[in-house]
GROMACS .gro file of C-alpha atoms in nm:
model
  122
    1MET     CA    1   1.305   1.052   2.243
    2ALA     CA    2   1.166   1.370   1.920
    3ARG     CA    3   0.775   1.450   2.066
    4ILE     CA    4   0.659   1.533   1.705
    5ALA     CA    5   0.264   1.626   1.719
    6GLY     CA    6   0.235   1.436   2.110
    7VAL     CA    7   0.334   1.134   2.065
    8ASN     CA    8   0.765   0.984   2.129
    9ILE     CA    9   0.882   0.906   1.871
   10PRO     CA   10   1.120   0.559   1.880
   11THR     CA   11   1.483   0.715   1.811
   12ASN     CA   12   1.731   0.422   1.728
   13LYS     CA   13   1.449   0.373   1.397
   14ARG     CA   14   1.447   0.565   1.023
   15VAL     CA   15   1.293   0.834   1.027
   16VAL     CA   16   1.064   0.763   0.729
   17ILE     CA   17   0.921   0.390   1.026
   18SER     CA   18   0.914   0.635   1.308
   19LEU     CA   19   0.691   0.882   1.196
   20THR     CA   20   0.470   0.645   1.080
   21TYR     CA   21   0.407   0.600   1.481
   22ILE     CA   22   0.153   0.869   1.508
   23TYR     CA   23  -0.179   0.877   1.415
   24GLY     CA   24  -0.257   0.934   1.036
   25VAL     CA   25   0.069   0.928   0.902
   26GLY     CA   26   0.185   0.624   0.653
   27ARG     CA   27   0.449   0.549   0.497
   28LYS     CA   28   0.353   0.737   0.228
   29VAL     CA   29   0.290   1.028   0.377
   30SER     CA   30   0.585   0.963   0.650
   31GLU     CA   31   0.802   0.980   0.294
   32ASP     CA   32   0.678   1.292   0.125
   33ILE     CA   33   0.729   1.504   0.463
   34CYS     CA   34   1.138   1.362   0.436
   35LYS     CA   35   1.195   1.458   0.152
   36LYS     CA   36   1.024   1.835   0.165
   37ILE     CA   37   1.233   1.957   0.424
   38GLY     CA   38   1.580   1.731   0.271
   39ILE     CA   39   1.629   1.455   0.474
   40PRO     CA   40   1.771   1.184   0.394
   41MET     CA   41   1.536   0.848   0.405
   42GLU     CA   42   1.839   0.583   0.626
   43ARG     CA   43   1.872   0.885   0.840
   44ARG     CA   44   1.716   0.779   1.216
   45VAL     CA   45   1.542   0.956   1.481
   46ASN     CA   46   1.858   1.030   1.702
   47GLN     CA   47   2.075   1.173   1.463
   48LEU     CA   48   1.829   1.453   1.337
   49SER     CA   49   1.911   1.795   1.390
   50ASP     CA   50   1.696   2.010   1.659
   51ASP     CA   51   1.632   2.256   1.399
   52GLU     CA   52   1.481   1.921   1.163
   53VAL     CA   53   1.268   1.836   1.450
   54ILE     CA   54   1.176   2.142   1.511
   55LYS     CA   55   1.043   2.149   1.063
   56ILE     CA   56   0.904   1.839   1.060
   57ARG     CA   57   0.712   1.984   1.352
   58GLU     CA   58   0.605   2.259   1.212
   59LEU     CA   59   0.509   2.074   0.899
   60ILE     CA   60   0.317   1.879   1.020
   61ASP     CA   61   0.111   2.148   1.205
   62VAL     CA   62   0.061   2.308   0.934
   63ASP     CA   63  -0.043   2.066   0.591
   64TYR     CA   64  -0.208   1.703   0.779
   65SER     CA   65  -0.434   1.614   1.038
   66VAL     CA   66  -0.334   1.450   1.171
   67GLU     CA   67  -0.367   1.279   1.644
   68GLY     CA   68  -0.687   1.402   1.749
   69ASP     CA   69  -0.850   1.630   1.530
   70LEU     CA   70  -0.830   1.374   1.318
   71ARG     CA   71  -1.007   1.109   1.544
   72ARG     CA   72  -1.254   1.398   1.619
   73GLY     CA   73  -1.356   1.404   1.274
   74VAL     CA   74  -1.389   1.047   1.195
   75ALA     CA   75  -1.571   0.969   1.552
   76MET     CA   76  -1.758   1.299   1.378
   77ASN     CA   77  -1.852   1.077   1.029
   78ILE     CA   78  -1.948   0.816   1.143
   79LYS     CA   79  -2.138   0.967   1.439
   80ARG     CA   80  -2.280   1.133   1.193
   81LEU     CA   81  -2.357   0.828   1.008
   82MET     CA   82  -2.589   0.706   1.295
   83ASP     CA   83  -2.781   0.993   1.377
   84LEU     CA   84  -2.955   0.994   0.969
   85GLY     CA   85  -3.004   0.663   1.079
   86CYS     CA   86  -2.860   0.533   0.746
   87TYR     CA   87  -2.816   0.137   0.670
   88LYS     CA   88  -2.405   0.187   0.767
   89GLY     CA   89  -2.512   0.446   1.062
   90LEU     CA   90  -2.687   0.089   1.158
   91ARG     CA   91  -2.396  -0.114   1.124
   92HIS     CA   92  -2.203   0.130   1.314
   93ARG     CA   93  -2.498   0.109   1.569
   94ARG     CA   94  -2.520  -0.236   1.650
   95GLY     CA   95  -2.124  -0.364   1.616
   96LEU     CA   96  -2.153  -0.532   1.272
   97PRO     CA   97  -1.947  -0.547   0.964
   98VAL     CA   98  -2.020  -0.143   0.782
   99ARG     CA   99  -1.897  -0.310   0.436
  100GLY     CA  100  -2.106  -0.596   0.365
  101GLN     CA  101  -1.883  -0.856   0.477
  102ARG     CA  102  -2.055  -1.215   0.529
  103THR     CA  103  -2.171  -1.306   0.928
  104HIS     CA  104  -2.267  -1.541   0.871
  105THR     CA  105  -1.952  -1.744   0.947
  106ASN     CA  106  -1.715  -1.449   1.007
  107ALA     CA  107  -1.723  -1.199   1.119
  108ARG     CA  108  -1.595  -1.167   1.448
  109THR     CA  109  -1.329  -0.915   1.527
  110ARG     CA  110  -1.678  -0.652   1.481
  111LYS     CA  111  -1.919  -0.927   1.722
  112GLY     CA  112  -1.729  -1.028   1.932
  113PRO     CA  113  -1.639  -1.441   2.064
  114ALA     CA  114  -1.923  -1.622   2.021
  115LYS     CA  115  -2.141  -1.728   2.274
  116ALA     CA  116  -2.302  -2.030   2.257
  117ILE     CA  117  -2.613  -2.121   2.231
  118ALA     CA  118  -2.833  -2.372   2.378
  119GLY     CA  119  -2.971  -2.667   2.248
  120LYS     CA  120  -2.824  -2.588   1.973
  121LYS     CA  121  -2.627  -2.907   1.894
  122LYS     CA  122  -2.853  -3.244   1.767
   0.00000   0.00000   0.00000
C-alpha cells in the first residue's frame, strides 16, 4: 500500500482515482500530477515503481497544499469570519447554511435532525 501525504491510498485502483483519496486532490489535480510525472492514466497503484511513488510524493509536497495544511487553512478562514462578526461568520457560528439557501423547510444537513415542538399542530 502506497503512503502519500500521510494517507494510505488503495493499491488495486487506478492512480488517477486513488490520488483523490488525499484531501485537496480531486480528479483534475490527480490527472495533472500523472501528466507531469508521465504516468499513463490506466496504470494501477500496485504497478507503480518505488521511484514513481517518490516522484508523486515530492511533487505533491512542493506544488500542492493538501491534508493538514489545507484543513488548517480552511479552519482559519472560517474562524476569521467568525471573529469579524460578518454575516457569513454569524451563520457559521449558529450552524446554519452560509450561502443563502432557504432554511424554512430544508437545510437539515446543517441544522441537524428536526426537533418536535409541543402544541404546534391544530
